[in-house]
Short mmCIF file of C-alpha atoms in Angstrom, two decimals:
data_model
loop_
_atom_site.label_atom_id
_atom_site.label_comp_id
_atom_site.label_asym_id
_atom_site.label_seq_id
_atom_site.Cartn_x
_atom_site.Cartn_y
_atom_site.Cartn_z
CA MET A 1 -0.01 -0.01 -0.05
CA GLY A 2 1.16 3.51 -0.69
CA THR A 3 1.64 6.05 2.05
CA ARG A 4 -0.42 9.21 2.16
CA ARG A 5 0.46 11.19 5.29
CA ARG A 6 -1.89 13.55 7.13
CA ASN A 7 0.75 16.27 7.42
CA GLN A 8 -1.35 19.32 7.11
CA GLU A 9 -2.37 21.52 10.03
CA PRO A 10 -6.04 21.33 10.72
CA THR A 11 -7.96 23.92 8.77
CA LEU A 12 -11.54 25.20 8.67
CA ASP A 13 -11.75 25.61 4.99
CA ARG A 14 -9.83 22.81 3.29
CA PRO A 15 -11.91 19.70 2.38
CA VAL A 16 -10.93 16.98 4.88
CA LYS A 17 -9.56 13.86 3.37
CA GLY A 18 -11.44 10.75 4.40
CA ARG A 19 -8.87 8.11 3.61
CA HIS A 20 -5.37 7.13 4.76
CA GLY A 21 -2.93 5.03 2.78
CA ARG A 22 0.06 3.44 4.54
CA LYS A 23 2.70 0.83 4.31
CA LEU A 24 2.62 -2.22 6.52
CA THR A 25 4.89 -2.29 9.53
CA ARG A 26 8.21 -4.11 9.56
CA GLY A 27 7.89 -4.37 13.24
CA ARG A 28 6.89 -7.60 15.00
CA LEU A 29 6.38 -8.58 18.53
CA ALA A 30 9.19 -10.58 20.12
CA VAL A 31 7.98 -13.54 22.00
CA GLY A 32 9.62 -13.29 25.51
CA SER A 33 8.93 -13.22 29.18
CA ALA A 34 5.97 -11.20 30.36
CA ALA A 35 6.92 -11.29 33.98
CA GLY A 36 8.02 -7.63 33.96
CA LEU A 37 4.72 -6.64 32.39
CA VAL A 38 2.49 -8.49 34.71
CA ALA A 39 4.44 -7.26 37.78
CA VAL A 40 3.62 -3.66 37.29
CA GLY A 41 -0.16 -4.12 37.40
CA ALA A 42 -2.25 -4.15 40.48
CA VAL A 43 -4.93 -6.75 40.91
CA VAL A 44 -8.49 -5.76 40.18
CA TRP A 45 -11.63 -7.83 40.01
CA MET A 46 -14.54 -8.30 37.64
CA GLN A 47 -17.60 -10.44 38.23
CA SER A 48 -18.54 -12.73 35.43
CA GLY A 49 -21.57 -14.57 36.70
CA GLU A 50 -20.22 -16.08 40.03
CA GLN A 51 -16.58 -16.05 39.00
CA ALA A 52 -14.23 -13.23 40.01
CA ALA A 53 -11.47 -12.78 37.37
CA GLN A 54 -8.01 -11.42 37.84
CA ALA A 55 -6.77 -8.31 36.00
CA THR A 56 -3.37 -6.77 35.44
CA ALA A 57 -4.02 -3.02 35.47
CA PRO A 58 -4.15 -0.29 38.17
CA ALA A 59 -7.53 -0.65 39.90
CA ALA A 60 -7.97 3.08 40.47
CA GLN A 61 -7.59 3.86 36.78
CA ALA A 62 -9.14 1.10 34.73
CA ALA A 63 -12.61 1.20 33.32
CA SER A 64 -14.23 -2.26 33.24
CA VAL A 65 -17.40 -4.15 32.62
CA SER A 66 -19.13 -6.91 34.53
CA PHE A 67 -21.91 -9.38 33.67
CA THR A 68 -24.42 -10.14 36.40
CA ALA A 69 -27.93 -11.51 36.21
CA GLY A 70 -27.80 -11.56 32.42
CA ARG A 71 -26.86 -7.84 32.02
CA LEU A 72 -23.71 -5.85 31.44
CA THR A 73 -22.67 -3.21 33.91
CA TYR A 74 -20.10 -0.60 32.85
CA THR A 75 -17.72 0.92 35.45
CA PRO A 76 -16.03 4.05 34.23
CA ASP A 77 -12.59 5.27 35.30
CA LYS A 78 -12.17 8.47 37.23
CA LEU A 79 -12.41 10.59 34.02
CA GLY A 80 -15.66 8.92 32.90
CA ASN A 81 -14.13 6.75 30.19
CA LYS A 82 -15.87 3.37 29.74
CA ILE A 83 -15.85 0.39 27.56
CA PRO A 84 -17.56 1.53 24.29
CA ASP A 85 -20.90 0.17 23.10
CA PHE A 86 -20.15 -1.55 19.78
CA SER A 87 -23.75 -2.56 18.97
CA SER A 88 -24.28 0.05 16.22
CA ALA A 89 -21.71 -1.64 13.88
CA GLY A 90 -22.97 -2.95 10.61
CA TYR A 91 -25.63 -2.29 7.94
CA ARG A 92 -28.17 0.38 9.03
CA GLY A 93 -26.32 0.57 12.39
CA GLY A 94 -27.49 -2.87 13.28
CA GLN A 95 -31.16 -1.73 13.21
CA ALA A 96 -32.23 -3.59 10.00
CA SER A 97 -31.43 -6.84 8.13
CA ILE A 98 -29.53 -6.82 4.91
CA PRO A 99 -32.21 -6.60 2.12
CA ASN A 100 -32.86 -9.32 -0.43
CA ALA A 101 -32.60 -7.35 -3.64
CA PRO A 102 -34.84 -8.55 -6.51
CA VAL A 103 -33.04 -9.88 -9.60
CA ALA A 104 -32.98 -7.19 -12.25
CA LEU A 105 -30.72 -8.98 -14.83
CA ARG A 106 -29.06 -12.34 -15.25
CA LEU A 107 -25.84 -13.12 -17.02
CA GLU A 108 -24.63 -16.65 -18.00
CA ALA A 109 -21.05 -17.82 -18.08
CA ARG A 110 -19.29 -18.12 -21.33
CA ALA A 111 -16.53 -20.55 -22.35
CA SER A 112 -13.88 -17.84 -23.01
CA GLY A 113 -13.29 -14.10 -23.25
CA ASP A 114 -13.20 -11.16 -20.92
CA ASP A 115 -16.49 -10.67 -19.04
CA THR A 116 -15.67 -7.31 -17.35
CA ALA A 117 -17.44 -5.03 -19.83
CA ARG A 118 -20.67 -7.05 -19.98
CA ILE A 119 -20.87 -7.37 -16.21
CA GLN A 120 -20.29 -3.65 -15.86
CA ALA A 121 -22.94 -2.89 -18.46
CA ALA A 122 -25.39 -4.94 -16.51
CA LEU A 123 -24.54 -3.16 -13.24
CA ASP A 124 -24.95 0.18 -14.92
CA GLN A 125 -28.34 -0.89 -16.30
CA ALA A 126 -29.48 -1.95 -12.79
CA ALA A 127 -28.27 1.38 -11.52
CA ALA A 128 -30.76 3.21 -13.79
CA LEU A 129 -33.70 1.45 -12.17
CA LYS A 130 -36.02 3.17 -9.74
CA PRO A 131 -35.19 2.29 -6.16
CA THR A 132 -37.49 0.87 -3.57
CA GLY A 133 -36.26 1.53 -0.10
CA GLY A 134 -32.93 2.47 -1.56
CA VAL A 135 -32.57 -0.88 -3.37
CA ARG A 136 -32.67 -1.01 -7.19
CA GLY A 137 -31.88 -4.61 -8.03
CA ALA A 138 -29.42 -7.42 -8.30
CA VAL A 139 -27.33 -8.61 -11.27
CA LEU A 140 -27.26 -12.38 -10.94
CA LEU A 141 -24.31 -14.19 -12.40
CA GLY A 142 -25.14 -17.80 -13.30
CA PRO A 143 -22.96 -20.81 -12.42
CA GLY A 144 -19.56 -21.01 -14.03
CA SER A 145 -16.47 -18.82 -14.42
CA PHE A 146 -16.48 -15.12 -15.28
CA ARG A 147 -13.10 -13.53 -16.22
CA VAL A 148 -12.77 -10.08 -14.72
CA LYS A 149 -10.24 -7.30 -14.65
CA ALA A 150 -10.09 -4.71 -11.95
CA SER A 151 -12.29 -2.92 -11.24
CA LEU A 152 -16.06 -3.36 -11.46
CA LYS A 153 -17.92 -0.39 -10.04
CA ILE A 154 -21.10 -0.95 -8.05
CA ALA A 155 -23.49 1.98 -7.77
CA GLY A 156 -25.98 2.71 -4.94
CA GLY A 157 -28.89 0.30 -4.70
CA VAL A 158 -27.19 -2.34 -6.83
CA VAL A 159 -26.16 -5.85 -5.79
CA LEU A 160 -23.74 -8.14 -7.57
CA ARG A 161 -24.87 -11.67 -6.72
CA GLY A 162 -23.47 -15.04 -7.72
CA SER A 163 -25.00 -18.52 -7.70
CA GLY A 164 -22.98 -19.89 -4.82
CA THR A 165 -19.42 -20.26 -3.62
CA ALA A 166 -19.05 -24.06 -4.16
CA GLY A 167 -17.68 -25.74 -7.32
CA ASP A 168 -21.00 -25.52 -9.05
CA GLY A 169 -21.48 -21.86 -8.16
CA THR A 170 -20.10 -18.63 -9.54
CA LEU A 171 -16.35 -17.93 -9.77
CA LEU A 172 -14.75 -14.59 -10.62
CA VAL A 173 -11.35 -15.31 -12.20
CA ALA A 174 -8.98 -12.40 -11.79
CA GLN A 175 -7.20 -11.13 -14.92
CA GLY A 176 -4.66 -8.47 -15.75
CA THR A 177 -2.86 -6.20 -13.33
CA PRO A 178 -3.45 -6.82 -9.64
CA GLY A 179 -6.12 -4.56 -8.13
CA SER A 180 -9.48 -4.57 -6.55
CA LEU A 181 -11.94 -6.64 -8.58
CA ILE A 182 -14.88 -4.67 -7.18
CA THR A 183 -15.13 -1.13 -5.86
CA MET A 184 -17.96 0.69 -4.13
CA GLY A 185 -18.03 4.49 -3.87
CA SER A 186 -15.67 7.26 -4.95
CA ASP A 187 -12.34 8.19 -3.54
CA ALA A 188 -13.90 11.38 -2.02
CA SER A 189 -13.27 13.65 0.93
CA TYR A 190 -15.51 14.75 3.70
CA THR A 191 -16.19 18.38 2.79
CA ARG A 192 -17.58 20.70 5.41
CA VAL A 193 -20.97 22.38 4.70
CA GLY A 194 -21.75 25.36 6.91
CA ARG A 195 -20.02 26.43 10.09
CA ARG A 196 -18.12 24.38 12.57
CA ALA A 197 -19.64 24.15 16.01
CA ALA A 198 -16.93 24.02 18.65
CA ILE A 199 -17.23 21.36 21.31
CA THR A 200 -17.19 23.22 24.64
CA ASP A 201 -16.81 20.24 27.02
CA ALA A 202 -13.37 20.23 28.70
CA TYR A 203 -13.42 16.41 28.40
CA VAL A 204 -15.63 14.13 26.37
CA PRO A 205 -14.82 10.59 27.61
CA VAL A 206 -14.46 7.46 25.68
CA GLY A 207 -17.84 5.78 25.40
CA ALA A 208 -19.80 9.00 25.55
CA THR A 209 -22.71 9.59 23.29
CA LYS A 210 -23.32 13.21 24.30
CA LEU A 211 -21.33 16.40 23.70
CA THR A 212 -21.99 20.05 24.14
CA VAL A 213 -21.31 22.64 21.39
CA ASP A 214 -21.18 26.36 21.42
CA ASP A 215 -24.19 26.64 19.08
CA ALA A 216 -26.58 23.79 18.32
CA SER A 217 -29.14 25.70 16.38
CA ALA A 218 -28.12 24.25 13.00
CA PHE A 219 -28.41 20.63 14.11
CA ARG A 220 -31.53 18.41 13.84
CA ALA A 221 -32.24 14.88 15.03
CA GLY A 222 -31.81 12.38 12.19
CA GLU A 223 -28.93 14.29 10.56
CA THR A 224 -25.57 12.72 9.96
CA ILE A 225 -22.64 14.86 10.97
CA VAL A 226 -18.85 14.68 11.46
CA VAL A 227 -17.40 14.95 14.88
CA GLN A 228 -13.76 15.98 14.34
CA ARG A 229 -10.97 15.46 16.82
CA PRO A 230 -7.82 17.00 15.21
CA THR A 231 -4.35 15.68 15.80
CA THR A 232 -2.58 18.62 17.37
CA ARG A 233 1.08 19.27 18.30
CA ALA A 234 0.22 19.28 21.93
CA TRP A 235 -1.37 15.82 21.83
CA ILE A 236 1.43 14.34 19.70
CA THR A 237 3.93 15.49 22.30
CA ALA A 238 1.83 14.20 25.13
CA ILE A 239 1.74 10.65 23.74
CA GLY A 240 5.42 10.73 22.76
CA MET A 241 4.93 10.46 19.00
CA ASP A 242 7.23 13.41 18.43
CA LYS A 243 10.15 11.25 19.56
CA ILE A 244 10.09 8.69 16.74
CA PRO A 245 13.56 8.77 15.21
CA GLY A 246 14.47 9.14 11.58
CA GLY A 247 12.09 12.03 10.82
CA GLU A 248 9.07 9.77 11.20
CA GLY A 249 7.48 11.66 14.11
CA TRP A 250 3.72 12.36 13.71
CA GLN A 251 2.61 15.74 12.37
CA PRO A 252 -0.53 17.74 13.14
CA ASN A 253 -3.34 16.81 10.77
CA SER A 254 -7.09 16.57 10.43
CA GLY A 255 -7.15 13.67 12.94
CA MET A 256 -10.17 11.49 13.69
CA LEU A 257 -13.36 12.06 11.74
CA SER A 258 -16.25 10.30 13.34
CA VAL A 259 -19.47 10.11 11.28
CA ARG A 260 -22.42 10.01 13.66
CA THR A 261 -26.15 10.39 13.45
CA VAL A 262 -27.74 12.98 15.78
CA THR A 263 -30.48 11.23 17.70
CA ALA A 264 -31.51 14.28 19.85
CA VAL A 265 -30.73 17.97 20.31
CA THR A 266 -31.36 19.34 23.86
CA GLY A 267 -30.26 22.95 24.27
CA LYS A 268 -26.63 22.87 23.24
CA THR A 269 -26.20 19.17 23.78
CA LEU A 270 -26.06 16.69 20.91
CA THR A 271 -26.84 13.06 21.48
CA LEU A 272 -25.30 10.63 18.96
CA ASP A 273 -26.12 7.16 17.81
CA ALA A 274 -22.57 5.78 18.53
CA PRO A 275 -20.01 6.57 21.11
CA VAL A 276 -16.83 8.62 20.94
CA THR A 277 -13.90 6.13 20.88
CA THR A 278 -11.05 8.54 21.74
CA ALA A 279 -11.50 11.23 24.35
CA ILE A 280 -11.92 14.79 23.13
CA GLU A 281 -9.90 17.07 25.41
CA SER A 282 -9.83 20.86 25.34
CA ARG A 283 -6.21 20.92 26.47
CA TYR A 284 -5.25 19.05 23.32
CA GLY A 285 -7.30 21.21 20.88
CA GLY A 286 -10.81 20.00 21.60
CA GLY A 287 -12.99 19.25 18.70
CA THR A 288 -15.80 20.40 16.41
CA ALA A 289 -19.08 19.12 14.90
CA TRP A 290 -20.17 19.94 11.38
CA HIS A 291 -22.38 19.04 8.48
CA TYR A 292 -20.63 17.46 5.44
CA ARG A 293 -20.87 16.54 1.83
CA LEU A 294 -19.35 13.24 0.58
CA ASP A 295 -19.43 13.24 -3.24
CA GLY A 296 -19.90 9.85 -4.91
CA GLN A 297 -21.21 8.13 -1.82
CA VAL A 298 -23.20 4.93 -2.48
CA ALA A 299 -25.69 3.14 -0.24
CA HIS A 300 -27.65 -0.08 -0.09
CA ALA A 301 -25.20 -1.88 -2.37
CA GLY A 302 -23.74 -5.30 -1.91
CA VAL A 303 -21.65 -8.26 -3.13
CA GLU A 304 -22.85 -11.75 -2.25
CA ASN A 305 -22.90 -15.49 -2.94
CA LEU A 306 -19.85 -15.83 -5.11
CA ALA A 307 -16.25 -17.08 -5.16
CA ALA A 308 -13.09 -15.44 -6.67
CA ASP A 309 -9.65 -16.68 -7.54
CA ALA A 310 -6.64 -14.37 -7.90
CA THR A 311 -3.90 -16.87 -8.98
CA ALA A 312 -3.41 -14.89 -12.21
CA PHE A 313 -2.54 -11.76 -10.23
CA THR A 314 0.44 -13.53 -8.70
CA LYS A 315 2.08 -13.80 -12.15
CA ASP A 316 2.43 -10.06 -12.45
CA PRO A 317 6.12 -9.08 -12.38
CA ASP A 318 5.48 -6.47 -9.66
CA TYR A 319 3.55 -8.76 -7.43
CA GLY A 320 6.35 -9.50 -5.02
CA ARG A 321 8.00 -6.14 -4.90
CA PRO A 322 7.91 -3.72 -1.94
CA ASP A 323 4.97 -1.47 -1.56
CA GLY A 324 6.33 1.58 -3.37
CA GLY A 325 6.66 3.21 -6.71
CA LYS A 326 4.76 1.44 -9.40
CA ASN A 327 3.60 -1.18 -6.92
CA ARG A 328 1.41 1.23 -5.01
CA GLU A 329 -1.29 0.43 -7.57
CA ALA A 330 -0.20 -3.19 -8.17
CA GLY A 331 1.25 -6.18 -6.41
CA ALA A 332 0.08 -8.21 -3.46
CA PHE A 333 -1.31 -5.35 -1.47
CA ALA A 334 -3.60 -4.27 -4.36
CA SER A 335 -4.75 -7.90 -4.96
CA ARG A 336 -8.19 -7.81 -3.23
CA LEU A 337 -11.83 -8.64 -4.02
CA LEU A 338 -13.50 -5.61 -2.62
CA THR A 339 -12.62 -1.91 -1.78
CA VAL A 340 -15.30 0.08 0.01
CA ASN A 341 -14.73 3.85 -0.38
CA ALA A 342 -17.35 6.53 0.03
CA ALA A 343 -20.19 4.27 1.07
CA ARG A 344 -22.77 3.90 3.82
CA ASP A 345 -25.05 0.95 4.51
CA VAL A 346 -23.39 -1.52 2.21
CA TRP A 347 -22.39 -5.20 2.57
CA ALA A 348 -20.51 -8.27 1.38
CA LYS A 349 -21.69 -11.66 2.45
CA ASP A 350 -21.22 -15.36 1.52
CA VAL A 351 -18.06 -14.85 -0.51
CA LYS A 352 -14.95 -17.02 -0.78
CA LEU A 353 -11.58 -15.70 -1.98
CA THR A 354 -8.63 -17.88 -3.01
CA ARG A 355 -4.98 -16.74 -3.61
CA PHE A 356 -5.53 -13.11 -3.03
CA GLY A 357 -2.70 -11.03 -1.61
CA SER A 358 -5.05 -8.97 0.54
CA GLY A 359 -8.86 -9.35 0.61
CA PHE A 360 -11.14 -6.64 1.86
CA TYR A 361 -10.43 -2.95 2.39
CA VAL A 362 -12.89 -0.55 4.02
CA ASN A 363 -11.60 2.98 3.80
CA ASP A 364 -12.07 5.87 6.08
CA ASN A 365 -14.92 7.44 4.10
CA ALA A 366 -17.10 4.39 4.75
CA SER A 367 -19.64 3.76 7.55
CA ARG A 368 -22.17 1.16 8.58
CA VAL A 369 -20.68 -1.71 6.62
CA THR A 370 -21.28 -5.45 7.12
CA ILE A 371 -18.92 -8.23 5.91
CA GLU A 372 -20.08 -11.63 6.95
CA ARG A 373 -19.50 -15.23 6.05
CA ALA A 374 -16.42 -14.32 4.08
CA ALA A 375 -13.36 -16.54 3.57
CA ASP A 376 -9.91 -15.31 2.50
CA LEU A 377 -8.18 -18.55 1.81
CA ASN A 378 -4.60 -19.52 0.86
CA MET A 379 -3.46 -15.90 0.86
CA ALA A 380 -0.63 -15.51 -1.60
CA VAL A 381 2.19 -13.51 0.07
CA PRO A 382 5.64 -13.56 -1.63
CA ASP A 383 8.75 -14.18 0.59
CA GLY A 384 10.23 -10.99 1.96
CA LEU A 385 7.12 -8.94 1.58
CA ALA A 386 5.56 -7.18 4.60
CA PRO A 387 2.38 -8.96 5.78
CA PRO A 388 -0.72 -7.86 3.87
CA PRO A 389 -4.15 -7.66 5.55
CA ALA A 390 -6.98 -10.12 4.94
CA PHE A 391 -9.48 -7.61 6.36
CA MET A 392 -8.36 -3.96 6.66
CA ILE A 393 -10.97 -1.64 8.19
CA GLY A 394 -11.20 2.15 8.44
CA GLY A 395 -14.10 4.46 9.11
CA GLN A 396 -16.80 3.56 11.59
CA GLN A 397 -19.60 1.16 12.44
CA VAL A 398 -18.08 -1.66 10.45
CA LEU A 399 -18.95 -5.26 11.29
CA VAL A 400 -16.81 -8.15 10.15
CA ARG A 401 -18.42 -11.42 11.29
CA ASP A 402 -18.04 -15.18 10.72
CA THR A 403 -14.92 -14.96 8.65
CA THR A 404 -12.08 -17.39 7.90
CA VAL A 405 -8.49 -16.65 6.96
CA THR A 406 -5.74 -19.07 5.95
CA GLY A 407 -2.19 -18.11 5.01
CA ASP A 408 1.28 -17.38 6.40
CA HIS A 409 2.75 -13.99 7.12
CA VAL A 410 -0.56 -12.08 7.16
CA HIS A 411 -2.49 -9.64 9.27
CA ALA A 412 -5.90 -11.34 9.65
CA TRP A 413 -7.99 -8.55 11.04
CA THR A 414 -6.66 -5.02 11.42
CA THR A 415 -7.50 -1.33 11.19
CA ARG A 416 -6.30 1.76 9.33
CA ALA A 417 -4.78 4.90 10.83
CA PHE A 418 -7.14 7.02 12.89
CA ALA A 419 -10.03 4.54 12.33
CA ALA A 420 -12.82 6.30 14.20
CA GLY A 421 -14.77 3.21 15.31
CA PRO A 422 -16.75 1.72 16.77
CA ASN A 423 -15.83 -1.27 14.62
CA VAL A 424 -16.14 -5.02 15.26
CA PHE A 425 -14.41 -8.24 14.29
CA THR A 426 -16.21 -11.20 15.73
CA ARG A 427 -16.72 -14.97 15.57
CA SER A 428 -13.81 -15.64 13.22
CA THR A 429 -10.75 -17.90 12.76
CA ALA A 430 -7.35 -17.46 11.17
CA THR A 431 -5.08 -20.46 10.47
CA SER A 432 -1.38 -20.61 9.39
CA LEU A 433 -1.02 -22.97 6.48
CA SER A 434 2.32 -24.14 7.75
CA GLY A 435 1.32 -24.12 11.36
CA THR A 436 4.20 -21.78 12.23
CA GLY A 437 3.58 -18.70 10.08
CA GLN A 438 3.10 -15.14 11.36
CA VAL A 439 -0.64 -14.55 11.68
CA ASP A 440 -1.73 -11.66 13.78
CA ALA A 441 -4.58 -9.27 14.51
CA GLY A 442 -5.01 -5.83 16.20
CA PRO A 443 -4.77 -2.21 15.18
CA HIS A 444 -2.11 -1.71 12.56
CA MET A 445 -0.84 1.89 12.87
CA ARG A 446 -1.40 5.48 14.06
CA TRP A 447 -4.15 5.20 16.64
CA GLY A 448 -6.84 2.90 15.17
CA SER A 449 -9.51 3.59 17.76
CA GLY A 450 -12.43 1.76 19.27
CA THR A 451 -12.33 -1.67 17.71
CA LEU A 452 -13.69 -4.84 19.29
CA TYR A 453 -11.85 -8.14 18.61
CA ASP A 454 -14.42 -10.57 19.85
CA GLN A 455 -14.34 -14.42 19.88
CA LEU A 456 -11.43 -14.61 17.49
CA THR A 457 -9.03 -17.56 17.24
CA ILE A 458 -5.53 -17.57 15.59
CA LYS A 459 -4.15 -21.07 14.98
CA SER A 460 -0.37 -20.74 14.66
CA SER A 461 2.65 -21.09 16.91
CA ASP A 462 3.49 -17.53 15.75
CA GLY A 463 -0.09 -16.16 16.18
CA ALA A 464 -0.58 -13.00 18.16
CA PHE A 465 -3.04 -10.36 19.14
CA ILE A 466 -1.27 -6.96 19.30
CA ALA A 467 -2.03 -3.48 20.53
CA ALA A 468 1.31 -1.89 21.17
CA ASN A 469 3.73 0.88 20.13
CA ALA A 470 5.38 0.10 16.76
CA PHE A 471 7.53 3.19 17.20
CA ASP A 472 9.62 3.70 13.99
CA GLY A 473 8.34 0.50 12.43
CA GLY A 474 6.91 0.92 8.89
CA THR A 475 6.54 4.66 8.29
CA GLY A 476 6.71 5.62 12.00
CA HIS A 477 3.51 3.76 12.84
CA GLY A 478 3.84 4.54 16.54
CA TRP A 479 0.98 3.75 18.84
CA GLN A 480 -1.01 1.33 16.71
CA GLY A 481 -4.35 1.78 18.40
CA ALA A 482 -6.28 2.97 21.45
CA ASN A 483 -9.34 1.93 23.41
CA ASN A 484 -9.59 -1.41 21.69
CA VAL A 485 -11.20 -4.37 23.37
CA PHE A 486 -10.04 -7.97 22.97
CA TRP A 487 -12.78 -10.33 24.26
CA ASN A 488 -12.37 -14.06 24.62
CA THR A 489 -9.63 -14.23 21.91
CA LYS A 490 -7.12 -17.08 21.53
CA ALA A 491 -3.66 -17.09 20.16
CA ALA A 492 -0.16 -18.15 21.06
CA THR A 493 0.79 -14.72 22.38
CA TYR A 494 -0.66 -11.32 23.02
CA THR A 495 0.51 -7.81 23.84
CA ILE A 496 -1.94 -5.33 25.28
CA LEU A 497 -0.34 -1.99 26.09
CA ALA A 498 -1.97 1.31 27.16
CA PRO A 499 -1.05 4.50 25.18
CA PRO A 500 -0.76 7.79 27.15
CA THR A 501 -4.22 9.42 27.43
CA ALA A 502 -5.96 6.13 26.51
CA ASN A 503 -6.15 2.38 27.25
CA ASN A 504 -6.61 -1.08 25.63
CA TRP A 505 -8.44 -3.98 27.24
CA GLY A 506 -8.18 -7.75 27.18
CA PHE A 507 -11.02 -9.81 28.71
CA GLY A 508 -10.66 -13.58 28.84
CA ILE A 509 -7.71 -13.39 26.39
CA THR A 510 -5.89 -16.73 25.95
CA GLY A 511 -2.18 -16.90 25.23
CA LYS A 512 1.19 -15.91 26.65
CA GLN A 513 1.55 -12.20 27.49
CA VAL A 514 4.70 -10.80 25.87
CA PRO A 515 6.33 -7.38 25.55
CA GLY A 516 6.32 -5.36 22.34
CA LYS A 517 9.31 -5.70 20.02
CA HIS A 518 10.04 -1.95 20.27
CA ASP A 519 9.59 -1.60 24.01
CA ALA A 520 13.34 -1.32 24.75
CA GLU A 521 13.71 1.42 22.14
CA LEU A 522 10.96 3.65 23.57
CA PRO A 523 11.90 6.82 25.49
CA ALA A 524 9.74 5.60 28.38
CA LYS A 525 8.61 2.13 29.42
CA PRO A 526 5.05 1.62 28.10
CA SER A 527 2.20 0.88 30.46
CA VAL A 528 0.32 -2.36 30.39
CA GLY A 529 -3.35 -2.25 29.36
CA THR A 530 -6.12 -3.82 31.37
CA VAL A 531 -5.97 -7.57 31.18
CA VAL A 532 -8.97 -9.28 32.90
CA SER A 533 -9.12 -13.06 33.45
CA PRO A 534 -6.10 -14.08 31.35
CA ASN A 535 -6.47 -17.58 29.95
CA VAL A 536 -9.93 -18.05 31.46
CA PRO A 537 -12.90 -17.03 29.22
CA VAL A 538 -15.31 -14.50 30.66
CA GLU A 539 -19.06 -14.20 30.36
CA PRO A 540 -20.89 -13.47 28.14
CA ALA A 541 -19.15 -15.51 25.38
CA GLY A 542 -19.55 -12.57 22.95
CA LEU A 543 -19.50 -8.91 23.96
CA PHE A 544 -20.99 -7.72 20.69
CA GLU A 545 -23.90 -10.11 20.75
CA GLN A 546 -24.76 -9.17 24.29
CA GLN A 547 -24.51 -5.45 23.55
CA VAL A 548 -26.92 -5.96 20.59
CA ARG A 549 -29.34 -7.87 22.76
CA GLU A 550 -29.32 -5.18 25.38
CA ARG A 551 -29.71 -2.38 22.82
CA ARG A 552 -32.89 -4.01 21.45
#
C-alpha cells in the first residue's frame, strides 16, 4: 500500500480527506517473558456470573465491565471513560437486516473471453432502475467462471450476486494487473458544509454519546454529521509520537473524523447514535461538529454469494515487490476482492476468496458496513514482503463477522490509521497454512481507535493479538491503536499496552503475554493495558452479541 500522510495543520476551509494510505509495519512482537509486564499491574476484580476474574491493570484507573444476572454493567474510570458500546456496527447501524434485492438482470457464463465489460454494463443498467427503499436490483451471475479485470464499479442500490461459492457456483477469475476486482463508492473527501460548532466540554470521555457545542441551532435529530478530533502538536507531544527517530514523528493533521447520526438535540447538547472512541480534550485542541458533503457516496449496495480466484494476479512481475513506486497500484497489497470507499449501509456476504494477496479494504470514508461469512483462503504472500491484511478496516460502524483466513505471514483482522470506530471483528478464525507462520490481529498503525476483537482464534505457533507501540516500524507507525477491546480471543501470544491518554483492554484473552518488540527502544517504558481473566474465558461468550441484545 502506498503512504499518504496527514501532514497538514487542521484547517477550517480545506476539504478534509477521508482516507489514509500506509505501508505495513516491518515491526513484529518478540516472544519473551511477560513477567515484567504483569508485575507492574495491580490486581482488580470483575464479576462474570459467580466467577471473580483477575486483571493486570491499576484498579484506580481502569474502566471495566461486569456481567451479572444476564446484564452488562459498565464501570467508568475516574475521568468517565468506559468500555464502548459496539452494537451500532453494521448495515443500518444494526437496526435492520440486509435486504434481499430482486433480480434485475441475469448473465450466464461463457466458455472464454473477458467478461468485465458485460458485467459492468449490467451493473450500470441496474443502477438506472427506480429504487425501492434504496434498493434498485441485483445482477445475478449464473454458475460457471467469469473472467474479470479490476475494477467493477457498483452504484448505490445495486447488488452483484453469484449462484454460490461451491464448485457448481459462480467464480470470478482475476485477470490483468493486480487490483480490486470490485469497488464501491468514490475516493472522495468529507467536505464541510456550513459552520463548525466548537465542542465546549473540557473532556468528552471514551464511550460518551453526548457532547456540548457552542451553538446547536443548526443541528437536527436524524442528521448525519462529522465529529472531528484533530491531531494537534500538543497531543502528539503528550503521547510521545514526536520522539520517533528518523524524521518519522507524527505531524498535526485533520485527525479522527467520526461520522455520527444525531439522535436528539437538547439545548446545546447533541446526542449521538454511537460513542466517541477517543477522548476529546480541550487541552489538546478539543473538537468540532459539522455537516458534510461526501461526493460519490453509495448506499444499499452489496456483493454476495460468489467465489473469486486471484492466482493470475500472482504472475504479475511487480507482485512481490515492496509497496512503493509502481507497486502502489499493483502487487500483493492491491490484490483484493473488494474496496469500499465513500459508502454507507453496504455489505459483502457469503463470499470466498482464494490466492488473493489481501482481501477486503474498508476505507475511512465508509460507515455502517457489514462483511459476513467471508473466507480469504490460501493468501498469496511472496517471501520478503511485509504482511498484507486479509481484512483492513477504516471508518466507523463496520462489522466483520463469521470470517475465515488461511495463510502465512498475514495480518488477519486489522484497522487503518485514525479509524474512528466503533468497529467489530467477531466469531472468526485465522489459521497458518504451515502451522508456524506469522498470523496476527489488532490495530495496525497510528491510533486505530475503538475496535472490538471478539471471539477470534488464531491457529499458529506464531499467532498474536497486538495493541502496542510500533515506534519507528513501517513509516513511523507509533501507537497502533487505542481503546480497543479484545474479548475471549485465543492465540499463542498477546501484547496489550496502554497508550498515554488512553487504554486497551483484554478480557478472557488466551495466550502468553509478551512485551512489544520496540519496547526497549521507547523513550519511556510503556504501561500495560487492562488484562482481565487471562487464559480463562469471561461471560458473556460474545460482547458484541450481548450489547446488541441489550440495545434492542
